[in-house]
Structures are given as structure tokens and as C-alpha cells.
Amino acid sequence: MAFPTETVYGLGADIFDEEAIEKVFTAKGRPADNPLIAHVADADQIKLLTDDLTLSAERLLLAFAPGPLTVVVNKSPAVPLIATAGLETIGIRMPRLPAAREFLAACGVPVVAPSANLSGRPSPTTWEAVLEDLDGRIDCILKGPASEIGLESTVVDCTGEVTVVLRAGAVSLDQLRAIEPGINISNNTSIDSPRSPGLKHRHYSPKAVVVIGFPAVHGGKSGFIGLQIPNGEYEITRICRDVAEYAHSLYEFFRECDRAGVGIIYCEPVAESGLGIALMDRIRRASEA
Ligand code: TXA
Ligand code: MG
């Protein structure tokens, strides 16, 4: 079942139901070596997932849960390996969107959920985008609002001596450092990184070619998204008020461009601070695909 969260929509399954989890991988066409995040309604459910909540994980959860943060810790034996793609660690997140919290509380178990898109497509930020990708492949969608943040959660590995950010998100590096001063950003987000298997897979990409920057000349069908009004004519233009609105709009803009058959999408670069780090990370990944 797909459900809304403040980051993006997720495709959920009971973490203790291996058959249901397998269906999640199948519906998305997701590689079996990409681990899933477990979503919880409250602190009690975390105890079902790990016997080894490290001090850094605890501090970060206290500061940022419920919210757009995922902590990676050692998993308890009860968590099936299909959920973690064979890893002995598990990502745990407590969403803050009220509809997500009510859904998870009603489930009564932790719910594993990747983003509810076909593997390789931009994450869905509306229920309509979930339907676009997964109609006929899943049982149902819990309709909610458009995802407020629009980018996936910050993923932090709390298992090592040094706490490491594996994926940038709306909880920014500065916010994390205020709680955990020693935290590092993973310098290896490349395809060889064993710590976050998801990063090696093609990600976040529309069918169109994504180019970072303002075009000198351009012809044919193109789209533009950014903060400033560009020169020239575009098939679709999206001018955002600030970086938060840009992040909120990015994936839906990618999908809109695909629906319109746009060949090239120009994305204005933003300063890499705060949410800008996560936004530029996703734009860069889309441009590399
Ligand atoms: O905001 C989000 O995180 C959304 C919503 C639905 O909660 N979920 C999401 O899931 O983005 P997904 O599966 O699309 O991305 C999960 C990321 C992947 O890059 C995966 O490799 C990483 O988290 N991850 C999950 N478990 C991990 C683990 N045990 N160790 C390292 N990385 C892990
Ligand atoms: Mg995803």
C-alpha cells in the first residue's frame, strides 16, 4: 500500500511479512540489493527493529523525529534480511505527516517503504504520481497531500565510530552538527560505496536530459526550473520563490516535462548550504543518469 509522507510517497509492507516485502521489490522493479527503510509510528516500535540503538542514533532521533531523518543502526535478528537486502543494519524513520503517523499507528507494526516510484524514476510527491508509475502493480494508495518537502529523508549511518551522512536531505548538515559535532558527510557517494547500496543505482531521473545551469542557446522542446526568470523561450517554466519551493517542486516538474515530451530540462544551480545541499545532490544525480 502506498502512503503519503512529508518527504515523498512510500510503498509500504509489514516488515515481518517477507512475501509482502518481495511484492514491493517486484512492483517497483527494484534491485534486490537495495535495502528498505523501516517506518515507525512511535518510539516503542523502534525496539522491534534494533537492540542496539547507538548514542548518536538516539540523540539524532530525539532532536529530529518525527521528521525527515533516517538513522541506520544494527538490526535485531527479528528483522528479515529481505528488508535490509542482506545487511545486518536497518534504516529507521518516523515520519511527521499526520496521515503517515495515523497510517503507521493503525498498521501496528513497522512498515518498510521505499519511495513509491518505478525504480529509476523520480520519487513521487503526489498520489497521482504514484498512480502514474504503479497503477495495476499495487493494491492501493492512501491519498494524501502533495509532499511538503519533496526530497527523500536525510540518511545517517550511526553504526560506526564516526557518524556519517549517507544521503543529504531536509535535515541539513548544520542541523545535524548542532547535535553531533563530529558528523561527517560521506565522501564516497560513488558506485563502490558499500555503506549505502542505494547510491549505486540509477536514481531520480526523468526521461529528459537534465542540464545544470542557464543555457547559452537552446532550441527544441526544453524546460526550465529555478529561482530566477531565464532569458529565452521554454516549453515549461517553473520559477520558485525560494530553495524550499524549488525542492518541493523538482520531482513533479521532472514528471511534468516527461508528460509534455520535453527533451532537455535546465535546472538553475543554488548555493550548497542548508536544503540546497540536498537539492543540488538530487539535481546532479538526475543530470548524471
Ligand atoms: O524520505 C524517504 O526516505 C522515503 C520515504 C518513503 O520515507 N523513502 C525512501 O526510500 O527514499 P528509498 O528506498 O527510495 O531510499 C532509501 C535509501 C537508499 O539509498 C538505501 O540504500 C538507503 O536509504 N538505505 C536503506 N537502508 C540502509 C542501510 N541499512 N544501510 C545503508 N543505507 C540504507
Ligand atoms: Mg527511492
PDB file of C-alpha atoms and ligand atoms in Angstrom:
ATOM      1  CA  MET A   1       0.000   0.000   0.000  1.00  0.00           C
ATOM      2  CA  ALA A   2       1.336   3.404  -0.965  1.00  0.00           C
ATOM      3  CA  PHE A   3       1.057   6.191   1.612  1.00  0.00           C
ATOM      4  CA  PRO A   4       1.973   9.871   1.884  1.00  0.00           C
ATOM      5  CA  THR A   5       4.821  11.296   3.958  1.00  0.00           C
ATOM      6  CA  GLU A   6       6.299  14.776   4.259  1.00  0.00           C
ATOM      7  CA  THR A   7       9.305  13.787   2.099  1.00  0.00           C
ATOM      8  CA  VAL A   8       7.873  11.651  -0.723  1.00  0.00           C
ATOM      9  CA  TYR A   9       5.205   8.926  -1.015  1.00  0.00           C
ATOM     10  CA  GLY A  10       6.290   5.467   0.156  1.00  0.00           C
ATOM     11  CA  LEU A  11       5.247   1.942  -0.887  1.00  0.00           C
ATOM     12  CA  GLY A  12       4.696   0.097   2.373  1.00  0.00           C
ATOM     13  CA  ALA A  13       4.735  -3.500   3.576  1.00  0.00           C
ATOM     14  CA  ASP A  14       4.669  -5.133   7.025  1.00  0.00           C
ATOM     15  CA  ILE A  15       8.353  -5.596   7.927  1.00  0.00           C
ATOM     16  CA  PHE A  16       7.661  -9.091   9.279  1.00  0.00           C
ATOM     17  CA  ASP A  17       5.830 -10.272   6.124  1.00  0.00           C
ATOM     18  CA  GLU A  18       8.525 -11.441   3.701  1.00  0.00           C
ATOM     19  CA  GLU A  19       6.041 -12.175   0.928  1.00  0.00           C
ATOM     20  CA  ALA A  20       4.664  -8.641   1.082  1.00  0.00           C
ATOM     21  CA  ILE A  21       8.192  -7.211   1.003  1.00  0.00           C
ATOM     22  CA  GLU A  22       9.011  -9.265  -2.053  1.00  0.00           C
ATOM     23  CA  LYS A  23       5.965  -7.762  -3.768  1.00  0.00           C
ATOM     24  CA  VAL A  24       7.309  -4.281  -3.033  1.00  0.00           C
ATOM     25  CA  PHE A  25      10.571  -5.096  -4.826  1.00  0.00           C
ATOM     26  CA  THR A  26       8.633  -6.606  -7.740  1.00  0.00           C
ATOM     27  CA  ALA A  27       6.140  -3.735  -8.085  1.00  0.00           C
ATOM     28  CA  LYS A  28       8.952  -1.174  -8.269  1.00  0.00           C
ATOM     29  CA  GLY A  29      11.358  -3.281 -10.309  1.00  0.00           C
ATOM     30  CA  ARG A  30      13.810  -2.558  -7.500  1.00  0.00           C
ATOM     31  CA  PRO A  31      17.173  -4.367  -7.411  1.00  0.00           C
ATOM     32  CA  ALA A  32      17.214  -6.885  -4.535  1.00  0.00           C
ATOM     33  CA  ASP A  33      20.475  -5.448  -3.171  1.00  0.00           C
ATOM     34  CA  ASN A  34      18.935  -2.077  -2.257  1.00  0.00           C
ATOM     35  CA  PRO A  35      17.795  -2.031   1.397  1.00  0.00           C
ATOM     36  CA  LEU A  36      14.481  -0.570   2.579  1.00  0.00           C
ATOM     37  CA  ILE A  37      13.771   1.964   5.334  1.00  0.00           C
ATOM     38  CA  ALA A  38      11.546   0.868   8.250  1.00  0.00           C
ATOM     39  CA  HIS A  39       8.903   3.453   9.187  1.00  0.00           C
ATOM     40  CA  VAL A  40       7.611   3.615  12.738  1.00  0.00           C
ATOM     41  CA  ALA A  41       4.731   5.356  14.475  1.00  0.00           C
ATOM     42  CA  ASP A  42       6.419   5.755  17.850  1.00  0.00           C
ATOM     43  CA  ALA A  43       9.492   5.002  19.965  1.00  0.00           C
ATOM     44  CA  ASP A  44       8.101   1.638  21.122  1.00  0.00           C
ATOM     45  CA  GLN A  45       8.180   0.271  17.578  1.00  0.00           C
ATOM     46  CA  ILE A  46      11.901   1.096  17.337  1.00  0.00           C
ATOM     47  CA  LYS A  47      12.533  -1.613  19.958  1.00  0.00           C
ATOM     48  CA  LEU A  48      11.161  -4.192  17.498  1.00  0.00           C
ATOM     49  CA  LEU A  49      13.873  -3.246  14.995  1.00  0.00           C
ATOM     50  CA  THR A  50      17.088  -2.942  16.996  1.00  0.00           C
ATOM     51  CA  ASP A  51      18.618  -3.947  20.327  1.00  0.00           C
ATOM     52  CA  ASP A  52      21.499  -1.611  19.664  1.00  0.00           C
ATOM     53  CA  LEU A  53      20.296   1.962  19.319  1.00  0.00           C
ATOM     54  CA  THR A  54      23.600   3.808  19.486  1.00  0.00           C
ATOM     55  CA  LEU A  55      24.008   7.022  21.422  1.00  0.00           C
ATOM     56  CA  SER A  56      24.294   9.066  18.245  1.00  0.00           C
ATOM     57  CA  ALA A  57      21.132   7.497  16.776  1.00  0.00           C
ATOM     58  CA  GLU A  58      19.281   8.204  19.996  1.00  0.00           C
ATOM     59  CA  ARG A  59      20.414  11.829  20.119  1.00  0.00           C
ATOM     60  CA  LEU A  60      19.502  12.415  16.466  1.00  0.00           C
ATOM     61  CA  LEU A  61      16.081  10.805  16.870  1.00  0.00           C
ATOM     62  CA  LEU A  62      15.414  12.894  19.968  1.00  0.00           C
ATOM     63  CA  ALA A  63      16.236  16.030  18.015  1.00  0.00           C
ATOM     64  CA  PHE A  64      14.646  15.295  14.626  1.00  0.00           C
ATOM     65  CA  ALA A  65      11.977  12.579  14.984  1.00  0.00           C
ATOM     66  CA  PRO A  66       9.274  12.687  13.881  1.00  0.00           C
ATOM     67  CA  GLY A  67      10.664  14.193  10.697  1.00  0.00           C
ATOM     68  CA  PRO A  68      12.687  13.709   7.503  1.00  0.00           C
ATOM     69  CA  LEU A  69      15.537  11.751   9.120  1.00  0.00           C
ATOM     70  CA  THR A  70      16.568   8.085   8.746  1.00  0.00           C
ATOM     71  CA  VAL A  71      19.104   6.580  11.152  1.00  0.00           C
ATOM     72  CA  VAL A  72      20.962   3.393  10.234  1.00  0.00           C
ATOM     73  CA  VAL A  73      21.697   1.082  13.188  1.00  0.00           C
ATOM     74  CA  ASN A  74      22.372  -2.637  13.718  1.00  0.00           C
ATOM     75  CA  LYS A  75      19.204  -4.650  13.177  1.00  0.00           C
ATOM     76  CA  SER A  76      17.673  -7.108  15.587  1.00  0.00           C
ATOM     77  CA  PRO A  77      17.510 -10.775  14.463  1.00  0.00           C
ATOM     78  CA  ALA A  78      13.723 -10.482  14.144  1.00  0.00           C
ATOM     79  CA  VAL A  79      14.048  -8.192  11.114  1.00  0.00           C
ATOM     80  CA  PRO A  80      14.070 -10.334   7.963  1.00  0.00           C
ATOM     81  CA  LEU A  81      17.123  -9.966   5.717  1.00  0.00           C
ATOM     82  CA  ILE A  82      14.958  -9.362   2.651  1.00  0.00           C
ATOM     83  CA  ALA A  83      14.027  -5.981   4.196  1.00  0.00           C
ATOM     84  CA  THR A  84      17.649  -4.926   4.544  1.00  0.00           C
ATOM     85  CA  ALA A  85      18.895  -6.544   1.314  1.00  0.00           C
ATOM     86  CA  GLY A  86      21.069  -8.877   3.342  1.00  0.00           C
ATOM     87  CA  LEU A  87      22.647  -6.168   5.524  1.00  0.00           C
ATOM     88  CA  GLU A  88      22.897  -6.523   9.296  1.00  0.00           C
ATOM     89  CA  THR A  89      21.827  -2.885   9.617  1.00  0.00           C
ATOM     90  CA  ILE A  90      18.422  -1.221   9.298  1.00  0.00           C
ATOM     91  CA  GLY A  91      17.365   2.317   8.415  1.00  0.00           C
ATOM     92  CA  ILE A  92      14.682   3.676  10.766  1.00  0.00           C
ATOM     93  CA  ARG A  93      12.474   6.695  10.174  1.00  0.00           C
ATOM     94  CA  MET A  94       9.497   8.227  11.988  1.00  0.00           C
ATOM     95  CA  PRO A  95       7.602  10.453   9.518  1.00  0.00           C
ATOM     96  CA  ARG A  96       5.883  13.563  10.837  1.00  0.00           C
ATOM     97  CA  LEU A  97       2.979  13.936   8.375  1.00  0.00           C
ATOM     98  CA  PRO A  98      -0.193  13.302  10.421  1.00  0.00           C
ATOM     99  CA  ALA A  99      -1.695  10.978   7.770  1.00  0.00           C
ATOM    100  CA  ALA A 100       1.511   8.908   7.756  1.00  0.00           C
ATOM    101  CA  ARG A 101       1.551   8.703  11.551  1.00  0.00           C
ATOM    102  CA  GLU A 102      -2.092   7.603  11.676  1.00  0.00           C
ATOM    103  CA  PHE A 103      -1.473   5.004   8.968  1.00  0.00           C
ATOM    104  CA  LEU A 104       1.568   3.586  10.777  1.00  0.00           C
ATOM    105  CA  ALA A 105      -0.203   3.531  14.132  1.00  0.00           C
ATOM    106  CA  ALA A 106      -3.118   1.656  12.534  1.00  0.00           C
ATOM    107  CA  CYS A 107      -0.718  -0.882  10.982  1.00  0.00           C
ATOM    108  CA  GLY A 108       0.611  -1.687  14.445  1.00  0.00           C
ATOM    109  CA  VAL A 109       3.952  -2.892  13.035  1.00  0.00           C
ATOM    110  CA  PRO A 110       6.955  -1.135  11.488  1.00  0.00           C
ATOM    111  CA  VAL A 111       6.385  -0.660   7.760  1.00  0.00           C
ATOM    112  CA  VAL A 112       9.213  -0.930   5.246  1.00  0.00           C
ATOM    113  CA  ALA A 113       8.777   1.545   2.429  1.00  0.00           C
ATOM    114  CA  PRO A 114      10.916   2.652  -0.460  1.00  0.00           C
ATOM    115  CA  SER A 115       9.744   5.650  -2.444  1.00  0.00           C
ATOM    116  CA  ALA A 116       6.601   4.634  -4.375  1.00  0.00           C
ATOM    117  CA  ASN A 117       8.004   5.123  -7.877  1.00  0.00           C
ATOM    118  CA  LEU A 118       9.156   2.671 -10.523  1.00  0.00           C
ATOM    119  CA  SER A 119      12.852   2.088  -9.904  1.00  0.00           C
ATOM    120  CA  GLY A 120      14.919   4.783 -11.628  1.00  0.00           C
ATOM    121  CA  ARG A 121      12.049   7.293 -11.955  1.00  0.00           C
ATOM    122  CA  PRO A 122      11.772  10.463  -9.855  1.00  0.00           C
ATOM    123  CA  SER A 123      10.254   9.845  -6.416  1.00  0.00           C
ATOM    124  CA  PRO A 124       6.501  10.592  -6.286  1.00  0.00           C
ATOM    125  CA  THR A 125       5.410  13.683  -4.373  1.00  0.00           C
ATOM    126  CA  THR A 126       1.682  13.298  -5.158  1.00  0.00           C
ATOM    127  CA  TRP A 127      -0.673  10.315  -5.151  1.00  0.00           C
ATOM    128  CA  GLU A 128      -1.250  10.931  -8.856  1.00  0.00           C
ATOM    129  CA  ALA A 129       2.470  10.353  -9.493  1.00  0.00           C
ATOM    130  CA  VAL A 130       2.240   7.044  -7.601  1.00  0.00           C
ATOM    131  CA  LEU A 131      -0.708   6.057  -9.796  1.00  0.00           C
ATOM    132  CA  GLU A 132       1.221   7.078 -12.929  1.00  0.00           C
ATOM    133  CA  ASP A 133       4.042   4.642 -12.087  1.00  0.00           C
ATOM    134  CA  LEU A 134       2.349   1.813 -10.183  1.00  0.00           C
ATOM    135  CA  ASP A 135      -1.276   1.563 -11.391  1.00  0.00           C
ATOM    136  CA  GLY A 136      -2.087  -2.135 -11.701  1.00  0.00           C
ATOM    137  CA  ARG A 137       1.074  -3.120  -9.824  1.00  0.00           C
ATOM    138  CA  ILE A 138      -0.023  -2.362  -6.231  1.00  0.00           C
ATOM    139  CA  ASP A 139      -3.180  -2.859  -4.176  1.00  0.00           C
ATOM    140  CA  CYS A 140      -3.979   0.659  -3.092  1.00  0.00           C
ATOM    141  CA  ILE A 141      -2.893   4.227  -2.470  1.00  0.00           C
ATOM    142  CA  LEU A 142      -3.680   6.199   0.664  1.00  0.00           C
ATOM    143  CA  LYS A 143      -4.417   9.595  -0.871  1.00  0.00           C
ATOM    144  CA  GLY A 144      -2.841  12.492   0.996  1.00  0.00           C
ATOM    145  CA  PRO A 145      -1.499  15.955   0.294  1.00  0.00           C
ATOM    146  CA  ALA A 146       1.424  16.730  -2.007  1.00  0.00           C
ATOM    147  CA  SER A 147       4.621  16.003  -0.071  1.00  0.00           C
ATOM    148  CA  GLU A 148       5.650  19.195   1.657  1.00  0.00           C
ATOM    149  CA  ILE A 149       9.435  18.715   1.400  1.00  0.00           C
ATOM    150  CA  GLY A 150       9.590  16.847  -1.898  1.00  0.00           C
ATOM    151  CA  LEU A 151      13.054  15.279  -1.418  1.00  0.00           C
ATOM    152  CA  GLU A 152      13.816  11.983   0.366  1.00  0.00           C
ATOM    153  CA  SER A 153      14.931  11.875   4.016  1.00  0.00           C
ATOM    154  CA  THR A 154      18.449  12.543   5.284  1.00  0.00           C
ATOM    155  CA  VAL A 155      20.060   9.111   5.844  1.00  0.00           C
ATOM    156  CA  VAL A 156      22.671   8.925   8.619  1.00  0.00           C
ATOM    157  CA  ASP A 157      24.807   5.888   9.412  1.00  0.00           C
ATOM    158  CA  CYS A 158      25.074   5.671  13.207  1.00  0.00           C
ATOM    159  CA  THR A 159      26.808   2.274  13.419  1.00  0.00           C
ATOM    160  CA  GLY A 160      30.436   3.389  13.205  1.00  0.00           C
ATOM    161  CA  GLU A 161      32.810   5.349  15.400  1.00  0.00           C
ATOM    162  CA  VAL A 162      32.141   8.342  13.206  1.00  0.00           C
ATOM    163  CA  THR A 163      28.543   9.159  12.321  1.00  0.00           C
ATOM    164  CA  VAL A 164      28.209   9.633   8.569  1.00  0.00           C
ATOM    165  CA  VAL A 165      25.591  11.258   6.353  1.00  0.00           C
ATOM    166  CA  LEU A 166      24.885   8.799   3.534  1.00  0.00           C
ATOM    167  CA  ARG A 167      22.189  10.853   1.778  1.00  0.00           C
ATOM    168  CA  ALA A 168      21.561  14.587   2.178  1.00  0.00           C
ATOM    169  CA  GLY A 169      18.017  15.691   2.958  1.00  0.00           C
ATOM    170  CA  ALA A 170      15.866  18.299   4.623  1.00  0.00           C
ATOM    171  CA  VAL A 171      17.585  17.811   7.979  1.00  0.00           C
ATOM    172  CA  SER A 172      20.692  19.745   6.976  1.00  0.00           C
ATOM    173  CA  LEU A 173      24.325  19.109   7.800  1.00  0.00           C
ATOM    174  CA  ASP A 174      24.367  22.194  10.038  1.00  0.00           C
ATOM    175  CA  GLN A 175      21.341  20.960  11.977  1.00  0.00           C
ATOM    176  CA  LEU A 176      22.943  17.521  12.395  1.00  0.00           C
ATOM    177  CA  ARG A 177      26.243  19.059  13.524  1.00  0.00           C
ATOM    178  CA  ALA A 178      24.464  21.077  16.203  1.00  0.00           C
ATOM    179  CA  ILE A 179      23.586  17.705  17.793  1.00  0.00           C
ATOM    180  CA  GLU A 180      26.546  15.578  16.659  1.00  0.00           C
ATOM    181  CA  PRO A 181      29.521  17.878  16.062  1.00  0.00           C
ATOM    182  CA  GLY A 182      31.736  15.053  14.758  1.00  0.00           C
ATOM    183  CA  ILE A 183      29.407  14.039  11.968  1.00  0.00           C
ATOM    184  CA  ASN A 184      30.881  13.600   8.500  1.00  0.00           C
ATOM    185  CA  ILE A 185      29.347  13.705   5.060  1.00  0.00           C
ATOM    186  CA  SER A 186      30.087  10.522   3.131  1.00  0.00           C
ATOM    187  CA  ASN A 187      32.915  11.398   0.748  1.00  0.00           C
ATOM    188  CA  ASN A 188      32.184   8.251  -1.134  1.00  0.00           C
ATOM    189  CA  THR A 189      28.761   8.509  -2.639  1.00  0.00           C
ATOM    190  CA  SER A 190      30.182   6.733  -5.658  1.00  0.00           C
ATOM    191  CA  ILE A 191      29.149   3.381  -7.057  1.00  0.00           C
ATOM    192  CA  ASP A 192      31.628   1.463  -4.907  1.00  0.00           C
ATOM    193  CA  SER A 193      30.370   2.677  -1.548  1.00  0.00           C
ATOM    194  CA  PRO A 194      29.368  -0.390   0.443  1.00  0.00           C
ATOM    195  CA  ARG A 195      27.675   1.675   3.138  1.00  0.00           C
ATOM    196  CA  SER A 196      24.685   2.852   1.152  1.00  0.00           C
ATOM    197  CA  PRO A 197      23.885   0.384  -1.589  1.00  0.00           C
ATOM    198  CA  GLY A 198      21.092   2.554  -2.960  1.00  0.00           C
ATOM    199  CA  LEU A 199      23.519   5.185  -4.137  1.00  0.00           C
ATOM    200  CA  LYS A 200      24.987   2.958  -6.805  1.00  0.00           C
ATOM    201  CA  HIS A 201      21.702   2.580  -8.595  1.00  0.00           C
ATOM    202  CA  ARG A 202      20.423   4.950 -11.235  1.00  0.00           C
ATOM    203  CA  HIS A 203      18.185   7.403  -9.441  1.00  0.00           C
ATOM    204  CA  TYR A 204      15.944  10.405  -9.507  1.00  0.00           C
ATOM    205  CA  SER A 205      15.877  10.726 -13.258  1.00  0.00           C
ATOM    206  CA  PRO A 206      13.281  11.915 -15.733  1.00  0.00           C
ATOM    207  CA  LYS A 207      13.356  10.680 -19.338  1.00  0.00           C
ATOM    208  CA  ALA A 208      14.613  14.098 -20.422  1.00  0.00           C
ATOM    209  CA  VAL A 209      18.288  15.084 -20.255  1.00  0.00           C
ATOM    210  CA  VAL A 210      18.941  17.240 -17.181  1.00  0.00           C
ATOM    211  CA  VAL A 211      21.425  20.100 -17.548  1.00  0.00           C
ATOM    212  CA  ILE A 212      22.611  22.251 -14.636  1.00  0.00           C
ATOM    213  CA  GLY A 213      22.728  25.951 -15.467  1.00  0.00           C
ATOM    214  CA  PHE A 214      21.300  28.521 -17.821  1.00  0.00           C
ATOM    215  CA  PRO A 215      21.567  27.652 -21.497  1.00  0.00           C
ATOM    216  CA  ALA A 216      23.571  29.941 -23.812  1.00  0.00           C
ATOM    217  CA  VAL A 217      21.424  28.932 -26.730  1.00  0.00           C
ATOM    218  CA  HIS A 218      18.744  26.345 -26.877  1.00  0.00           C
ATOM    219  CA  GLY A 219      16.305  25.049 -29.386  1.00  0.00           C
ATOM    220  CA  GLY A 220      13.590  22.464 -29.493  1.00  0.00           C
ATOM    221  CA  LYS A 221      11.443  21.498 -26.569  1.00  0.00           C
ATOM    222  CA  SER A 222      13.020  22.356 -23.237  1.00  0.00           C
ATOM    223  CA  GLY A 223      12.026  23.099 -19.674  1.00  0.00           C
ATOM    224  CA  PHE A 224      13.445  25.408 -17.023  1.00  0.00           C
ATOM    225  CA  ILE A 225      13.187  25.296 -13.238  1.00  0.00           C
ATOM    226  CA  GLY A 226      14.933  27.702 -10.875  1.00  0.00           C
ATOM    227  CA  LEU A 227      14.705  30.858  -8.812  1.00  0.00           C
ATOM    228  CA  GLN A 228      15.257  33.498 -11.469  1.00  0.00           C
ATOM    229  CA  ILE A 229      13.379  34.253 -14.659  1.00  0.00           C
ATOM    230  CA  PRO A 230      15.568  32.974 -17.505  1.00  0.00           C
ATOM    231  CA  ASN A 231      16.044  34.539 -20.931  1.00  0.00           C
ATOM    232  CA  GLY A 232      14.541  32.752 -23.871  1.00  0.00           C
ATOM    233  CA  GLU A 233      11.541  30.577 -24.536  1.00  0.00           C
ATOM    234  CA  TYR A 234      10.796  27.311 -22.818  1.00  0.00           C
ATOM    235  CA  GLU A 235       8.035  24.790 -23.276  1.00  0.00           C
ATOM    236  CA  ILE A 236       7.550  24.697 -19.494  1.00  0.00           C
ATOM    237  CA  THR A 237       8.973  27.136 -16.952  1.00  0.00           C
ATOM    238  CA  ARG A 238       8.821  26.904 -13.174  1.00  0.00           C
ATOM    239  CA  ILE A 239      10.092  29.877 -11.161  1.00  0.00           C
ATOM    240  CA  CYS A 240      10.272  29.129  -7.435  1.00  0.00           C
ATOM    241  CA  ARG A 241      10.071  31.611  -4.587  1.00  0.00           C
ATOM    242  CA  ASP A 242      12.936  30.032  -2.632  1.00  0.00           C
ATOM    243  CA  VAL A 243      15.019  26.873  -2.269  1.00  0.00           C
ATOM    244  CA  ALA A 244      12.299  25.108  -0.229  1.00  0.00           C
ATOM    245  CA  GLU A 245       9.741  25.616  -3.005  1.00  0.00           C
ATOM    246  CA  TYR A 246      12.339  24.528  -5.587  1.00  0.00           C
ATOM    247  CA  ALA A 247      12.937  21.276  -3.639  1.00  0.00           C
ATOM    248  CA  HIS A 248       9.196  20.753  -3.199  1.00  0.00           C
ATOM    249  CA  SER A 249       8.600  21.198  -6.951  1.00  0.00           C
ATOM    250  CA  LEU A 250      11.593  19.438  -8.547  1.00  0.00           C
ATOM    251  CA  TYR A 251      10.354  15.866  -8.972  1.00  0.00           C
ATOM    252  CA  GLU A 252       6.863  16.892 -10.069  1.00  0.00           C
ATOM    253  CA  PHE A 253       8.447  19.270 -12.598  1.00  0.00           C
ATOM    254  CA  PHE A 254      10.533  16.394 -13.965  1.00  0.00           C
ATOM    255  CA  ARG A 255       7.372  14.339 -14.397  1.00  0.00           C
ATOM    256  CA  GLU A 256       5.511  17.237 -15.982  1.00  0.00           C
ATOM    257  CA  CYS A 257       8.328  17.648 -18.513  1.00  0.00           C
ATOM    258  CA  ASP A 258       8.212  13.924 -19.326  1.00  0.00           C
ATOM    259  CA  ARG A 259       4.453  14.075 -19.871  1.00  0.00           C
ATOM    260  CA  ALA A 260       4.941  17.022 -22.244  1.00  0.00           C
ATOM    261  CA  GLY A 261       7.710  15.231 -24.144  1.00  0.00           C
ATOM    262  CA  VAL A 262      10.360  17.789 -23.223  1.00  0.00           C
ATOM    263  CA  GLY A 263      13.861  16.694 -24.293  1.00  0.00           C
ATOM    264  CA  ILE A 264      16.095  18.876 -22.097  1.00  0.00           C
ATOM    265  CA  ILE A 265      15.469  20.244 -18.603  1.00  0.00           C
ATOM    266  CA  TYR A 266      17.626  23.156 -17.412  1.00  0.00           C
ATOM    267  CA  CYS A 267      17.983  23.433 -13.628  1.00  0.00           C
ATOM    268  CA  GLU A 268      19.363  26.604 -12.087  1.00  0.00           C
ATOM    269  CA  PRO A 269      22.084  25.766  -9.541  1.00  0.00           C
ATOM    270  CA  VAL A 270      21.601  27.038  -5.970  1.00  0.00           C
ATOM    271  CA  ALA A 271      24.033  27.717  -3.117  1.00  0.00           C
ATOM    272  CA  GLU A 272      25.060  24.490  -1.388  1.00  0.00           C
ATOM    273  CA  SER A 273      24.013  25.249   2.155  1.00  0.00           C
ATOM    274  CA  GLY A 274      21.022  24.079   4.192  1.00  0.00           C
ATOM    275  CA  LEU A 275      18.430  22.387   1.980  1.00  0.00           C
ATOM    276  CA  GLY A 276      20.473  23.496  -1.046  1.00  0.00           C
ATOM    277  CA  ILE A 277      22.911  20.616  -0.419  1.00  0.00           C
ATOM    278  CA  ALA A 278      20.164  18.001  -0.815  1.00  0.00           C
ATOM    279  CA  LEU A 279      18.587  19.812  -3.763  1.00  0.00           C
ATOM    280  CA  MET A 280      21.879  20.039  -5.683  1.00  0.00           C
ATOM    281  CA  ASP A 281      22.619  16.377  -4.823  1.00  0.00           C
ATOM    282  CA  ARG A 282      19.374  15.250  -6.491  1.00  0.00           C
ATOM    283  CA  ILE A 283      19.791  17.563  -9.492  1.00  0.00           C
ATOM    284  CA  ARG A 284      23.342  16.304 -10.000  1.00  0.00           C
ATOM    285  CA  ARG A 285      22.242  12.665  -9.809  1.00  0.00           C
ATOM    286  CA  ALA A 286      19.478  13.318 -12.326  1.00  0.00           C
ATOM    287  CA  SER A 287      21.970  15.037 -14.648  1.00  0.00           C
ATOM    288  CA  GLU A 288      24.359  12.083 -14.472  1.00  0.00           C
ATOM    289  CA  ALA A 289      21.784   9.475 -15.382  1.00  0.00           C
TER     290      ALA A 289
HETATM  291  O1  TXA B   1      12.093  10.023   2.661  1.00  0.00           O
HETATM  292  C1  TXA B   1      12.370   8.835   2.484  1.00  0.00           C
HETATM  293  O2  TXA B   1      13.391   8.310   2.959  1.00  0.00           O
HETATM  294  C2  TXA B   1      11.396   7.995   1.657  1.00  0.00           C
HETATM  295  C3  TXA B   1      10.057   7.932   2.380  1.00  0.00           C
HETATM  296  C4  TXA B   1       9.088   6.996   1.747  1.00  0.00           C
HETATM  297  O3  TXA B   1      10.288   7.608   3.727  1.00  0.00           O
HETATM  298  N1  TXA B   1      11.924   6.696   1.393  1.00  0.00           N
HETATM  299  C5  TXA B   1      12.944   6.481   0.518  1.00  0.00           C
HETATM  300  O4  TXA B   1      13.287   5.150   0.377  1.00  0.00           O
HETATM  301  O5  TXA B   1      13.517   7.377  -0.076  1.00  0.00           O
HETATM  302  P1  TXA B   1      14.221   4.603  -0.776  1.00  0.00           P
HETATM  303  O6  TXA B   1      14.162   3.139  -0.634  1.00  0.00           O
HETATM  304  O7  TXA B   1      13.832   5.185  -2.077  1.00  0.00           O
HETATM  305  O8  TXA B   1      15.668   5.072  -0.363  1.00  0.00           O
HETATM  306  C6  TXA B   1      16.295   4.504   0.760  1.00  0.00           C
HETATM  307  C7  TXA B   1      17.760   4.859   0.796  1.00  0.00           C
HETATM  308  C8  TXA B   1      18.549   4.094  -0.247  1.00  0.00           C
HETATM  309  O9  TXA B   1      19.564   4.920  -0.776  1.00  0.00           O
HETATM  310  C9  TXA B   1      19.126   2.942   0.573  1.00  0.00           C
HETATM  311  O10 TXA B   1      20.299   2.413   0.019  1.00  0.00           O
HETATM  312  C10 TXA B   1      19.383   3.620   1.903  1.00  0.00           C
HETATM  313  O11 TXA B   1      18.305   4.505   2.071  1.00  0.00           O
HETATM  314  N2  TXA B   1      19.364   2.635   2.989  1.00  0.00           N
HETATM  315  C11 TXA B   1      18.295   1.961   3.482  1.00  0.00           C
HETATM  316  N3  TXA B   1      18.668   1.097   4.430  1.00  0.00           N
HETATM  317  C12 TXA B   1      20.007   1.215   4.554  1.00  0.00           C
HETATM  318  C13 TXA B   1      21.001   0.560   5.371  1.00  0.00           C
HETATM  319  N4  TXA B   1      20.676  -0.399   6.230  1.00  0.00           N
HETATM  320  N5  TXA B   1      22.284   0.942   5.212  1.00  0.00           N
HETATM  321  C14 TXA B   1      22.621   1.904   4.330  1.00  0.00           C
HETATM  322  N6  TXA B   1      21.743   2.546   3.531  1.00  0.00           N
HETATM  323  C15 TXA B   1      20.462   2.200   3.645  1.00  0.00           C
HETATM  324 MG    MG B   2      13.773   5.762  -3.977  1.00  0.00          MG
END
